[in-house]
PDB file of C-alpha atoms and ligand atoms in Angstrom:
ATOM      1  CA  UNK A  71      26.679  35.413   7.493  1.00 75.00           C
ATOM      2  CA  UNK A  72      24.599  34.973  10.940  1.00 82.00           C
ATOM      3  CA  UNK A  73      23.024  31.764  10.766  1.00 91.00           C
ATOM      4  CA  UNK A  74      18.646  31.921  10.431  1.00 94.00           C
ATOM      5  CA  UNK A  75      16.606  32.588  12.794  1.00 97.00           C
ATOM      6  CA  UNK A  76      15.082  29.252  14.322  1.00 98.00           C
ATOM      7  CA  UNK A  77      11.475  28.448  15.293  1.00 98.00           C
ATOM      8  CA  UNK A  78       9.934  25.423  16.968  1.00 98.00           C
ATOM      9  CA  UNK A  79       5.913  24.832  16.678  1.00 98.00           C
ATOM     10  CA  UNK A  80       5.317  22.407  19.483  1.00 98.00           C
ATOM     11  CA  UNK A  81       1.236  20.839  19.842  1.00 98.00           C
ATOM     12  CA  UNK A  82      -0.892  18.782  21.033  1.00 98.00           C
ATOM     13  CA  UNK A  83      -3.914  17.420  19.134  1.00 97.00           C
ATOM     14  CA  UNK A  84      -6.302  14.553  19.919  1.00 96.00           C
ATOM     15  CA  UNK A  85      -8.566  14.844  16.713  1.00 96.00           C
ATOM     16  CA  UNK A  86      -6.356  16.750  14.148  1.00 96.00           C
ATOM     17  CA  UNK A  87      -7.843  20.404  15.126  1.00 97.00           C
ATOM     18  CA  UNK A  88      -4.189  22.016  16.600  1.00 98.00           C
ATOM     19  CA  UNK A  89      -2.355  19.390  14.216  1.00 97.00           C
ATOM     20  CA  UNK A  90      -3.458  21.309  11.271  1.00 98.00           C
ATOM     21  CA  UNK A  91      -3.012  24.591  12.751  1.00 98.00           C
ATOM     22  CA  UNK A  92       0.792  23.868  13.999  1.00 98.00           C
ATOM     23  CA  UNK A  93       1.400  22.119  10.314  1.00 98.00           C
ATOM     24  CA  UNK A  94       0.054  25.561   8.753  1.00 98.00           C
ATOM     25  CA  UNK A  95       2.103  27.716  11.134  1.00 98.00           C
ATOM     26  CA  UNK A  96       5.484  25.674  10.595  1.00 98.00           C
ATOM     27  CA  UNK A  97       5.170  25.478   6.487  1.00 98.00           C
ATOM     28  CA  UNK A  98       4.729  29.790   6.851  1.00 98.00           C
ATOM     29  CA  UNK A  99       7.528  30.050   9.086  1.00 98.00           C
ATOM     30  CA  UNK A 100       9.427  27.884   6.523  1.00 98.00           C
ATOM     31  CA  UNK A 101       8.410  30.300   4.084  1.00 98.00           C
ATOM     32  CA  UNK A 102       9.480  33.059   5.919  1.00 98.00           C
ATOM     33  CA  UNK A 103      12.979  31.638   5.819  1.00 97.00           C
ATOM     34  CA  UNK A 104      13.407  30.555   8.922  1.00 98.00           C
ATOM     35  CA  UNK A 105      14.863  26.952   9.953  1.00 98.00           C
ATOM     36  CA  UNK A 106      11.552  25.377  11.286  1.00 98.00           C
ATOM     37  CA  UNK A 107      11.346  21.869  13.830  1.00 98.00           C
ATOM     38  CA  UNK A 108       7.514  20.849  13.767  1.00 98.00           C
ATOM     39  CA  UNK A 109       6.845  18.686  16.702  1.00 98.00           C
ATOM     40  CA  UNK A 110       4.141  16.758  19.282  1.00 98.00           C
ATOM     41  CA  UNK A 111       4.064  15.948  22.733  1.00 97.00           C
ATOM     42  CA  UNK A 112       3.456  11.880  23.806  1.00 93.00           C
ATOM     43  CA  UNK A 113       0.054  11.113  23.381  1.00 90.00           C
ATOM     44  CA  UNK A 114      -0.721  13.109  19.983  1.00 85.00           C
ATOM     45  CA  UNK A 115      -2.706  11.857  17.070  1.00 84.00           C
ATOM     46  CA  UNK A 116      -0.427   9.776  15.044  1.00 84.00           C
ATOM     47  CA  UNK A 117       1.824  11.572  12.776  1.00 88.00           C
ATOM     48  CA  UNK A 118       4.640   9.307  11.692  1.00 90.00           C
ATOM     49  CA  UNK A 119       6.578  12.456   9.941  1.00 94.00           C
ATOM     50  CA  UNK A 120       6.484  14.665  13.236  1.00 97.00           C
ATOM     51  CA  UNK A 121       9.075  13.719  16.091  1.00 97.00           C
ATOM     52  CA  UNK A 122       7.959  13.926  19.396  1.00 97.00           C
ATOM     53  CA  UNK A 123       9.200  17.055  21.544  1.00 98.00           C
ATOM     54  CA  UNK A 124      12.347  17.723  23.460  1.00 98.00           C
ATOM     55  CA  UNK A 125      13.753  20.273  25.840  1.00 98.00           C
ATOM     56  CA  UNK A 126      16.434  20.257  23.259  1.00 98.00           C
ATOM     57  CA  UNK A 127      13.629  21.866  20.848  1.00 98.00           C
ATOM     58  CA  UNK A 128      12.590  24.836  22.633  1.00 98.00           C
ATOM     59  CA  UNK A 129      16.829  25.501  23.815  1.00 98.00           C
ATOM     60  CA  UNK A 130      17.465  25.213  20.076  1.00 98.00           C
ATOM     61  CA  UNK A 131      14.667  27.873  18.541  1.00 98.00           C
ATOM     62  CA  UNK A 132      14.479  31.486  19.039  1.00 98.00           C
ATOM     63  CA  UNK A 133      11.248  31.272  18.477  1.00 98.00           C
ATOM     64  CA  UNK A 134       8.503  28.928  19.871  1.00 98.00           C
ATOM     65  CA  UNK A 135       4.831  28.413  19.134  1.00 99.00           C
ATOM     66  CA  UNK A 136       2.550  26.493  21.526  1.00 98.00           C
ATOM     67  CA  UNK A 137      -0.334  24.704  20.762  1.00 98.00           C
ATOM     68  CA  UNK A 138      -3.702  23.058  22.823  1.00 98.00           C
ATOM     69  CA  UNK A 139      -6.979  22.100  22.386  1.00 98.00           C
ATOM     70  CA  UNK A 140      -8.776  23.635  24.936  1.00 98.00           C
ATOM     71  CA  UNK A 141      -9.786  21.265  28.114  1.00 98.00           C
ATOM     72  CA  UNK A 142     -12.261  22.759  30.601  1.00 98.00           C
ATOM     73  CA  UNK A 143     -11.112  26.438  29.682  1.00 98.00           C
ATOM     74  CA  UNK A 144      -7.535  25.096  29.901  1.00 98.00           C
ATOM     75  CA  UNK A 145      -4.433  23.723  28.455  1.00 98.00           C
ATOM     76  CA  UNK A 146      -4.521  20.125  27.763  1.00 98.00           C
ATOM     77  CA  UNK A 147      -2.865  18.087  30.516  1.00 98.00           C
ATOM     78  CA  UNK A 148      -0.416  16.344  27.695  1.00 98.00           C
ATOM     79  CA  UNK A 149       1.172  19.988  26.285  1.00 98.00           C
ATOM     80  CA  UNK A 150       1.495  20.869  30.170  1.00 98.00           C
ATOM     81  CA  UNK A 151       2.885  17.259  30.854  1.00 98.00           C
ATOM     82  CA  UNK A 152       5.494  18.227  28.578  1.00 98.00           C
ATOM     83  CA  UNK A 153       5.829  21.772  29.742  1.00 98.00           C
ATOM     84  CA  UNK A 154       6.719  20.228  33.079  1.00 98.00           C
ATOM     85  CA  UNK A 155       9.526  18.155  32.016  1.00 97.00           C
ATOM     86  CA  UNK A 156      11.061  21.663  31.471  1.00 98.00           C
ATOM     87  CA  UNK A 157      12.083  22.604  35.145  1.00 98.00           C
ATOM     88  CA  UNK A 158      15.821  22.070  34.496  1.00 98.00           C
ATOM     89  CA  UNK A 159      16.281  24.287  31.406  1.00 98.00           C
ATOM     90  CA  UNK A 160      13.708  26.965  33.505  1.00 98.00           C
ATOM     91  CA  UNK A 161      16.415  26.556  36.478  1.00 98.00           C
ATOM     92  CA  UNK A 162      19.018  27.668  33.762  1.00 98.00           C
ATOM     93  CA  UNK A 163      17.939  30.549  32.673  1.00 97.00           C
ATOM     94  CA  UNK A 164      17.482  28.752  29.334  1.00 98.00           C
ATOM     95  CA  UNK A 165      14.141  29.354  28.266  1.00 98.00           C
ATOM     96  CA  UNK A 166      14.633  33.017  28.663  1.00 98.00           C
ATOM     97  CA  UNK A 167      14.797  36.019  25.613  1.00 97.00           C
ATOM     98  CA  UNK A 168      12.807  34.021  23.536  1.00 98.00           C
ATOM     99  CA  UNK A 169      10.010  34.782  21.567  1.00 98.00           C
ATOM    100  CA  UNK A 170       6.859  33.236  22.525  1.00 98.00           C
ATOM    101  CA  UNK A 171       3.294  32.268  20.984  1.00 98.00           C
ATOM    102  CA  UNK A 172       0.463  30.254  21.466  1.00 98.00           C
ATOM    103  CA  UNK A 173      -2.407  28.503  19.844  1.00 98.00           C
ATOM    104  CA  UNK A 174      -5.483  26.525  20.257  1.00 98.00           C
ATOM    105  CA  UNK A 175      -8.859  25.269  19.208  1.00 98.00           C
ATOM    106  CA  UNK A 176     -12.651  24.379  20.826  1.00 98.00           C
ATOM    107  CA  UNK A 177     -15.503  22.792  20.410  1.00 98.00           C
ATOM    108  CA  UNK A 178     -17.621  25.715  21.156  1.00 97.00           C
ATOM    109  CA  UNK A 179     -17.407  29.121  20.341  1.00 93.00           C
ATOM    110  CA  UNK A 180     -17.157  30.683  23.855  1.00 94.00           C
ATOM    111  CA  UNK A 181     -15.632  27.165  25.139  1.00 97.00           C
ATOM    112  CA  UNK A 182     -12.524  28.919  26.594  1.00 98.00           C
ATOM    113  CA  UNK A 183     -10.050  30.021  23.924  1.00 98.00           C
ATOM    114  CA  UNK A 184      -8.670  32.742  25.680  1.00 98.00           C
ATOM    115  CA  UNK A 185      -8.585  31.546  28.872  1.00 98.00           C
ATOM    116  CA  UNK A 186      -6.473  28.602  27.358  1.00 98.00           C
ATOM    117  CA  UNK A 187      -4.300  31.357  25.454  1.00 98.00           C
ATOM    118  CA  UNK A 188      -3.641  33.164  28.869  1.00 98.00           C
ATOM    119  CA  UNK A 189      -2.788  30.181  30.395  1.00 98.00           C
ATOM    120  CA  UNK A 190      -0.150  29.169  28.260  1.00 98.00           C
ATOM    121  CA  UNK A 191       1.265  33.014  28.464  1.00 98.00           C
ATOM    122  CA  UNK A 192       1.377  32.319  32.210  1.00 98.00           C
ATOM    123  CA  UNK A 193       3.957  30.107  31.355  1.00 98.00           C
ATOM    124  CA  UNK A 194       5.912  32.262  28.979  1.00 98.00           C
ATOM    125  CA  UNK A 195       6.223  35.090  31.479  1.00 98.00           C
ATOM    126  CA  UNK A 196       7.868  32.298  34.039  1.00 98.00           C
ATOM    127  CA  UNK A 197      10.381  31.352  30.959  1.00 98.00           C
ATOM    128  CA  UNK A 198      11.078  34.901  30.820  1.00 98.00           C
ATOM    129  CA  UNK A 199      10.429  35.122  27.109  1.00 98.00           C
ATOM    130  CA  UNK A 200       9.068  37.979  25.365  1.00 98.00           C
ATOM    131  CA  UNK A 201       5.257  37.295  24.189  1.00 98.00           C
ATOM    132  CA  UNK A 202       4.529  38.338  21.255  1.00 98.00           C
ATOM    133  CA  UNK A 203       0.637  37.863  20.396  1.00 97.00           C
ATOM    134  CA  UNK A 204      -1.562  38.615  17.135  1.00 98.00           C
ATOM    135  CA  UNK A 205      -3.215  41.134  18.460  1.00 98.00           C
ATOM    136  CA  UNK A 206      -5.298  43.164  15.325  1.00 97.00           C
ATOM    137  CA  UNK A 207      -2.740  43.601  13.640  1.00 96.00           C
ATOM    138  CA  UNK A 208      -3.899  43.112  10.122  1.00 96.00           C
ATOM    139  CA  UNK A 209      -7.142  41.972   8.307  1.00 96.00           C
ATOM    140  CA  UNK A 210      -7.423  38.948   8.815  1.00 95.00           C
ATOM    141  CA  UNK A 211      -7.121  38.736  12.519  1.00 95.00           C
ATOM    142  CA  UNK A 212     -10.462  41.663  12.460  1.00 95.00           C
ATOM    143  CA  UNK A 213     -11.633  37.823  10.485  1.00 93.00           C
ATOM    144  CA  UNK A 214     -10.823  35.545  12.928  1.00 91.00           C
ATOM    145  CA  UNK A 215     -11.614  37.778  16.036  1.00 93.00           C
ATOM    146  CA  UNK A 216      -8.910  36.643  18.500  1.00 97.00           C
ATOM    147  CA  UNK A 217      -6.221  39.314  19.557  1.00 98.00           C
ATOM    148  CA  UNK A 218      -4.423  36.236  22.157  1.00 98.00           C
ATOM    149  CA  UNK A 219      -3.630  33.727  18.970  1.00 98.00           C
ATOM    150  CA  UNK A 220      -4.866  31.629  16.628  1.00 98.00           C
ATOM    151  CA  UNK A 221      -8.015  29.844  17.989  1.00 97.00           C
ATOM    152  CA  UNK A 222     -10.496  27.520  15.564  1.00 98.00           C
ATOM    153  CA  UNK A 223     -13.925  26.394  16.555  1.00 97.00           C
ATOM    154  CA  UNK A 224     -14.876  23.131  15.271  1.00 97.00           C
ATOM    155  CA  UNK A 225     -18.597  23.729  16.615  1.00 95.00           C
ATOM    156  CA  UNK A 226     -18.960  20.055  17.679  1.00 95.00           C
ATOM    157  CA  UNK A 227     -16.371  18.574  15.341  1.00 93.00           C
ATOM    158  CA  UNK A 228     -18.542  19.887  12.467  1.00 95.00           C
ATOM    159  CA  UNK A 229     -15.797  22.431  10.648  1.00 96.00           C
ATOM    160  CA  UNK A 230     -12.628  21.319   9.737  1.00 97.00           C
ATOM    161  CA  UNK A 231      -9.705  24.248  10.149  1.00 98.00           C
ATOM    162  CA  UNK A 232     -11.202  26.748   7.565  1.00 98.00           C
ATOM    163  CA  UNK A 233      -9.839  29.876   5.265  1.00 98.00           C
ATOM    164  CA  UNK A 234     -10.236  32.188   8.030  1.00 98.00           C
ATOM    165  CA  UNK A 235      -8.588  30.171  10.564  1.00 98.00           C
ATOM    166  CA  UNK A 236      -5.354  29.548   8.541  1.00 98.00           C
ATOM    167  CA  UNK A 237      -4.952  33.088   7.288  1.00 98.00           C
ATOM    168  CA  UNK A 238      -4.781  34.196  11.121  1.00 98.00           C
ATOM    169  CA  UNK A 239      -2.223  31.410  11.509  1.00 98.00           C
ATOM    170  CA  UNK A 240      -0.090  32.626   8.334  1.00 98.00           C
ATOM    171  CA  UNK A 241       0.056  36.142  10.042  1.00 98.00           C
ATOM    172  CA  UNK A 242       0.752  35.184  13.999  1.00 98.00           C
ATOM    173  CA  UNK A 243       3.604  32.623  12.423  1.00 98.00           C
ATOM    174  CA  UNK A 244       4.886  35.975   9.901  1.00 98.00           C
ATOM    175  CA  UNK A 245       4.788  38.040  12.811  1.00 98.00           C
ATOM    176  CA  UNK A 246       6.908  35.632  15.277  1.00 98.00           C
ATOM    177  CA  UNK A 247       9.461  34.620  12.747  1.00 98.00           C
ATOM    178  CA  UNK A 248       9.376  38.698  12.676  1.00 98.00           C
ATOM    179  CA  UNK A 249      10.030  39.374  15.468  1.00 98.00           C
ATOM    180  CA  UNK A 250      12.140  36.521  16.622  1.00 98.00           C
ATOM    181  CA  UNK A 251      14.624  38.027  13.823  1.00 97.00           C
ATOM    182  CA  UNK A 252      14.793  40.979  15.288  1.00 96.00           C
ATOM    183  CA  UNK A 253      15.314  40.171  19.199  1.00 95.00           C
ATOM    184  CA  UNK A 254      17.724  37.106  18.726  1.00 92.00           C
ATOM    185  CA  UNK A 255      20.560  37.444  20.831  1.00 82.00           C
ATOM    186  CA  UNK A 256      23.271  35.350  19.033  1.00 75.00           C
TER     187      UNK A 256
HETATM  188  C1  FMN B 513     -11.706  16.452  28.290  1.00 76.37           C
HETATM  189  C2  FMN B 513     -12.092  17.461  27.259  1.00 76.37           C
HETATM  190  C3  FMN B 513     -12.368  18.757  27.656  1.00 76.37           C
HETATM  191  C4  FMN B 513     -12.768  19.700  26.710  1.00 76.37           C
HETATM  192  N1  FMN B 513     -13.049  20.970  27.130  1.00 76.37           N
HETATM  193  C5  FMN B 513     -13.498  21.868  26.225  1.00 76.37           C
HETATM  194  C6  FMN B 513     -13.821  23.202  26.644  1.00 76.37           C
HETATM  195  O1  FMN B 513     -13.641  23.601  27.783  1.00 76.37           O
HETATM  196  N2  FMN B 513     -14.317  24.043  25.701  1.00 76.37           N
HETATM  197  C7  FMN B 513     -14.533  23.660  24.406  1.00 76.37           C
HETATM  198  O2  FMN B 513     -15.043  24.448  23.619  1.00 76.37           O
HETATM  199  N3  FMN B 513     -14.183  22.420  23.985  1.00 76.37           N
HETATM  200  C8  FMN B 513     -13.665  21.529  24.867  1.00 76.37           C
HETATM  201  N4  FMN B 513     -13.298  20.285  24.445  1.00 76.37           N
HETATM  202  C9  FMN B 513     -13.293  19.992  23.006  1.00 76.37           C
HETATM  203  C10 FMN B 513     -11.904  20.218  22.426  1.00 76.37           C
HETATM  204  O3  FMN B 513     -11.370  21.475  22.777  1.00 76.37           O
HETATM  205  C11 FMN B 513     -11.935  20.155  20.912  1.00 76.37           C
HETATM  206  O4  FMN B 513     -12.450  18.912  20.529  1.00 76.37           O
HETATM  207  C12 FMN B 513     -10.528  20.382  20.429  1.00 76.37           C
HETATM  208  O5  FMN B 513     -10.396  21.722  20.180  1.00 76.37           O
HETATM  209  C13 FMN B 513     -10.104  19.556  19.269  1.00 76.37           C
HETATM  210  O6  FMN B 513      -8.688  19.699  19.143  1.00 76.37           O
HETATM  211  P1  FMN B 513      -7.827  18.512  18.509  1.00 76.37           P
HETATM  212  O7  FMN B 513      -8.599  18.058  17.283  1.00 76.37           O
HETATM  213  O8  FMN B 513      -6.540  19.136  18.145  1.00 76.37           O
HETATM  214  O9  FMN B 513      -7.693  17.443  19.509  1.00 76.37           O
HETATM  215  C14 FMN B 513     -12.883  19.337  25.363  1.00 76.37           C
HETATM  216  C15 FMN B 513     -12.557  18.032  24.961  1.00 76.37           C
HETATM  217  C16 FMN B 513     -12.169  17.096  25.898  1.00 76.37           C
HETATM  218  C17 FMN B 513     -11.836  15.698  25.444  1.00 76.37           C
END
Protein backbone atom coordinates (compact mmCIF):
# COMPACT_ATOMS: atom_id res chain seq x y z
CA UNK A 1 0.00 0.00 0.00
CA UNK A 2 1.79 3.53 -0.86
CA UNK A 3 1.66 5.48 2.13
CA UNK A 4 -0.97 8.99 1.88
CA UNK A 5 -0.32 11.72 0.35
CA UNK A 6 0.99 14.48 2.89
CA UNK A 7 0.07 18.18 3.14
CA UNK A 8 1.40 20.97 5.33
CA UNK A 9 -0.81 24.36 5.78
CA UNK A 10 1.78 26.76 7.08
CA UNK A 11 0.32 30.73 8.23
CA UNK A 12 0.69 33.56 9.65
CA UNK A 13 -2.08 35.50 11.42
CA UNK A 14 -1.96 38.54 13.73
CA UNK A 15 -5.82 38.84 14.43
CA UNK A 16 -7.22 35.30 13.62
CA UNK A 17 -8.18 36.23 9.78
CA UNK A 18 -5.48 33.50 7.95
CA UNK A 19 -5.74 31.37 11.32
CA UNK A 20 -9.20 30.45 10.46
CA UNK A 21 -8.64 30.07 6.90
CA UNK A 22 -5.43 27.61 7.34
CA UNK A 23 -7.62 25.70 10.27
CA UNK A 24 -10.49 25.32 7.49
CA UNK A 25 -8.05 24.27 4.76
CA UNK A 26 -6.16 21.59 7.04
CA UNK A 27 -9.59 19.91 8.60
CA UNK A 28 -10.66 19.51 4.40
CA UNK A 29 -7.45 18.17 3.54
CA UNK A 30 -7.94 15.80 6.54
CA UNK A 31 -11.08 14.94 5.05
CA UNK A 32 -9.76 14.32 1.88
CA UNK A 33 -7.61 11.62 3.43
CA UNK A 34 -4.60 13.00 3.41
CA UNK A 35 -2.05 13.06 6.52
CA UNK A 36 -2.31 16.85 7.38
CA UNK A 37 0.55 19.03 9.81
CA UNK A 38 -1.26 22.47 10.59
CA UNK A 39 1.32 24.94 11.60
CA UNK A 40 2.48 28.90 12.40
CA UNK A 41 5.43 30.81 11.98
CA UNK A 42 7.05 32.74 15.41
CA UNK A 43 5.10 35.59 16.10
CA UNK A 44 1.43 34.16 15.34
CA UNK A 45 -1.64 34.70 17.41
CA UNK A 46 -1.52 32.25 20.16
CA UNK A 47 -2.63 28.85 19.36
CA UNK A 48 -1.42 26.44 22.00
CA UNK A 49 -2.63 23.26 19.73
CA UNK A 50 -0.61 24.45 16.53
CA UNK A 51 3.32 23.84 16.58
CA UNK A 52 5.34 26.34 15.21
CA UNK A 53 6.90 25.64 11.60
CA UNK A 54 9.94 23.76 10.48
CA UNK A 55 11.93 23.16 7.35
CA UNK A 56 11.28 19.64 8.38
CA UNK A 57 7.42 20.50 7.54
CA UNK A 58 7.53 21.59 4.09
CA UNK A 59 10.55 18.43 3.28
CA UNK A 60 7.95 16.14 4.85
CA UNK A 61 4.53 17.18 2.73
CA UNK A 62 3.88 16.79 -0.84
CA UNK A 63 1.78 19.30 -0.61
CA UNK A 64 2.06 22.81 0.98
CA UNK A 65 -0.34 25.68 1.53
CA UNK A 66 0.89 29.19 2.41
CA UNK A 67 -0.79 31.66 4.21
CA UNK A 68 -0.48 35.87 4.88
CA UNK A 69 -2.31 38.64 5.77
CA UNK A 70 -1.61 41.06 3.37
CA UNK A 71 1.04 43.98 4.47
CA UNK A 72 1.34 46.95 2.10
CA UNK A 73 0.24 44.72 -0.99
CA UNK A 74 2.67 42.09 0.38
CA UNK A 75 3.50 39.07 2.31
CA UNK A 76 3.85 39.60 5.92
CA UNK A 77 7.48 39.98 6.99
CA UNK A 78 6.96 36.92 9.70
CA UNK A 79 5.70 34.09 6.84
CA UNK A 80 8.78 35.51 4.71
CA UNK A 81 11.01 35.46 7.94
CA UNK A 82 10.31 31.93 7.93
CA UNK A 83 10.49 31.43 4.22
CA UNK A 84 14.06 32.63 4.59
CA UNK A 85 15.23 30.20 7.03
CA UNK A 86 14.68 27.86 4.00
CA UNK A 87 17.94 28.57 1.92
CA UNK A 88 19.54 25.21 2.83
CA UNK A 89 16.70 22.83 1.82
CA UNK A 90 16.33 25.44 -1.54
CA UNK A 91 20.27 24.68 -2.03
CA UNK A 92 19.17 20.91 -2.02
CA UNK A 93 16.96 20.67 -4.41
CA UNK A 94 14.50 19.83 -1.61
CA UNK A 95 11.71 22.01 -1.98
CA UNK A 96 11.32 20.98 -5.53
CA UNK A 97 8.16 18.70 -7.31
CA UNK A 98 5.96 19.82 -4.83
CA UNK A 99 2.69 21.07 -5.02
CA UNK A 100 2.20 24.54 -4.05
CA UNK A 101 -0.68 27.03 -2.79
CA UNK A 102 -1.26 30.10 -1.21
CA UNK A 103 -3.62 32.13 0.84
CA UNK A 104 -4.40 35.37 2.41
CA UNK A 105 -6.70 38.00 3.78
CA UNK A 106 -7.17 42.19 3.87
CA UNK A 107 -8.60 44.75 5.36
CA UNK A 108 -9.89 46.26 2.26
CA UNK A 109 -11.33 44.94 -0.66
CA UNK A 110 -8.77 46.08 -3.30
CA UNK A 111 -6.01 46.19 -0.36
CA UNK A 112 -3.65 43.88 -2.34
CA UNK A 113 -4.78 40.25 -2.35
CA UNK A 114 -3.35 39.33 -5.43
CA UNK A 115 -0.42 41.07 -5.39
CA UNK A 116 0.26 39.19 -2.00
CA UNK A 117 -0.85 35.82 -3.83
CA UNK A 118 1.77 36.52 -6.66
CA UNK A 119 4.24 37.19 -4.33
CA UNK A 120 4.18 34.15 -2.52
CA UNK A 121 4.08 32.20 -6.13
CA UNK A 122 7.35 34.08 -6.75
CA UNK A 123 8.61 31.96 -4.25
CA UNK A 124 7.16 28.68 -5.37
CA UNK A 125 8.60 29.01 -8.86
CA UNK A 126 12.27 29.47 -7.02
CA UNK A 127 11.36 26.06 -4.96
CA UNK A 128 10.69 24.62 -8.21
CA UNK A 129 7.29 23.32 -7.20
CA UNK A 130 4.41 23.00 -9.36
CA UNK A 131 1.63 25.81 -8.50
CA UNK A 132 -1.40 24.78 -8.53
CA UNK A 133 -4.03 27.76 -7.98
CA UNK A 134 -8.02 27.88 -7.69
CA UNK A 135 -8.49 29.37 -10.59
CA UNK A 136 -12.66 29.17 -11.54
CA UNK A 137 -12.78 26.09 -11.25
CA UNK A 138 -16.10 25.47 -9.65
CA UNK A 139 -18.98 27.59 -8.13
CA UNK A 140 -17.92 28.74 -5.48
CA UNK A 141 -14.72 30.32 -6.52
CA UNK A 142 -17.31 32.48 -9.41
CA UNK A 143 -18.51 33.36 -5.20
CA UNK A 144 -15.51 34.36 -3.85
CA UNK A 145 -14.01 36.04 -7.04
CA UNK A 146 -10.29 35.20 -6.67
CA UNK A 147 -8.72 32.84 -9.40
CA UNK A 148 -4.86 33.26 -7.30
CA UNK A 149 -6.35 31.59 -3.83
CA UNK A 150 -8.34 31.97 -1.12
CA UNK A 151 -8.44 35.69 -0.07
CA UNK A 152 -11.10 37.12 2.82
CA UNK A 153 -11.82 40.76 3.37
CA UNK A 154 -12.50 41.66 6.82
CA UNK A 155 -13.55 45.33 5.61
CA UNK A 156 -11.91 46.96 8.69
CA UNK A 157 -12.04 43.96 11.00
CA UNK A 158 -15.85 44.12 10.63
CA UNK A 159 -16.53 40.35 9.00
CA UNK A 160 -15.30 37.47 10.51
CA UNK A 161 -14.19 34.55 7.77
CA UNK A 162 -17.72 34.02 6.22
CA UNK A 163 -19.68 31.06 4.13
CA UNK A 164 -18.27 32.23 1.00
CA UNK A 165 -14.82 32.50 2.12
CA UNK A 166 -14.58 28.92 3.55
CA UNK A 167 -16.30 27.20 0.67
CA UNK A 168 -13.41 28.66 -1.66
CA UNK A 169 -11.01 27.30 0.95
CA UNK A 170 -12.76 23.69 0.99
CA UNK A 171 -12.23 23.62 -2.88
CA UNK A 172 -8.42 25.16 -3.29
CA UNK A 173 -7.51 22.54 -0.21
CA UNK A 174 -9.75 19.50 -2.44
CA UNK A 175 -7.99 20.53 -5.37
CA UNK A 176 -4.25 20.46 -3.84
CA UNK A 177 -4.67 17.30 -1.90
CA UNK A 178 -5.85 16.44 -5.71
CA UNK A 179 -3.43 17.09 -7.26
CA UNK A 180 -0.63 16.49 -4.87
CA UNK A 181 -1.97 12.70 -5.21
CA UNK A 182 -1.47 12.62 -8.47
CA UNK A 183 2.17 14.25 -9.01
CA UNK A 184 3.87 12.65 -5.85
CA UNK A 185 6.98 11.19 -6.74
CA UNK A 186 7.52 8.49 -4.03
C1 LIG B 1 1.43 46.75 8.83
C2 LIG B 1 0.13 46.35 8.22
C3 LIG B 1 -0.04 46.49 6.85
C4 LIG B 1 -1.26 46.17 6.27
N1 LIG B 1 -1.40 46.33 4.92
C5 LIG B 1 -2.61 46.07 4.36
C6 LIG B 1 -2.79 46.26 2.95
O1 LIG B 1 -1.88 46.57 2.19
N2 LIG B 1 -4.03 46.03 2.45
C7 LIG B 1 -5.09 45.67 3.24
O2 LIG B 1 -6.20 45.55 2.74
N3 LIG B 1 -4.92 45.45 4.57
C8 LIG B 1 -3.70 45.63 5.13
N4 LIG B 1 -3.52 45.39 6.46
C9 LIG B 1 -4.60 44.75 7.22
C10 LIG B 1 -4.39 43.25 7.28
O3 LIG B 1 -4.16 42.69 6.00
C11 LIG B 1 -5.61 42.55 7.85
O4 LIG B 1 -5.87 43.08 9.12
C12 LIG B 1 -5.32 41.08 7.87
O5 LIG B 1 -5.80 40.55 6.70
C13 LIG B 1 -5.81 40.34 9.06
O6 LIG B 1 -5.20 39.05 9.04
P1 LIG B 1 -4.94 38.27 10.41
O7 LIG B 1 -6.22 38.43 11.22
O8 LIG B 1 -4.72 36.87 10.01
O9 LIG B 1 -3.78 38.88 11.08
C14 LIG B 1 -2.31 45.69 7.06
C15 LIG B 1 -2.12 45.51 8.44
C16 LIG B 1 -0.91 45.84 9.02
C17 LIG B 1 -0.73 45.65 10.50
Amino acid sequence: MPREVRISVIYYSATGTVADIAREIAETAEKNGAETRLRRVEGTVPAPDVPLATADDLLWADGVLLGSPTRFGNVSGQLKTFLDTLGDAWRGGLLADKVYSAFTSTSSRHGGQESTLLALTTSFHHFGGIVVAPGYTSPEKFADGNPYGTAHCTEGRTRPVDDTTRAAARVQAERVVRFARATRLA
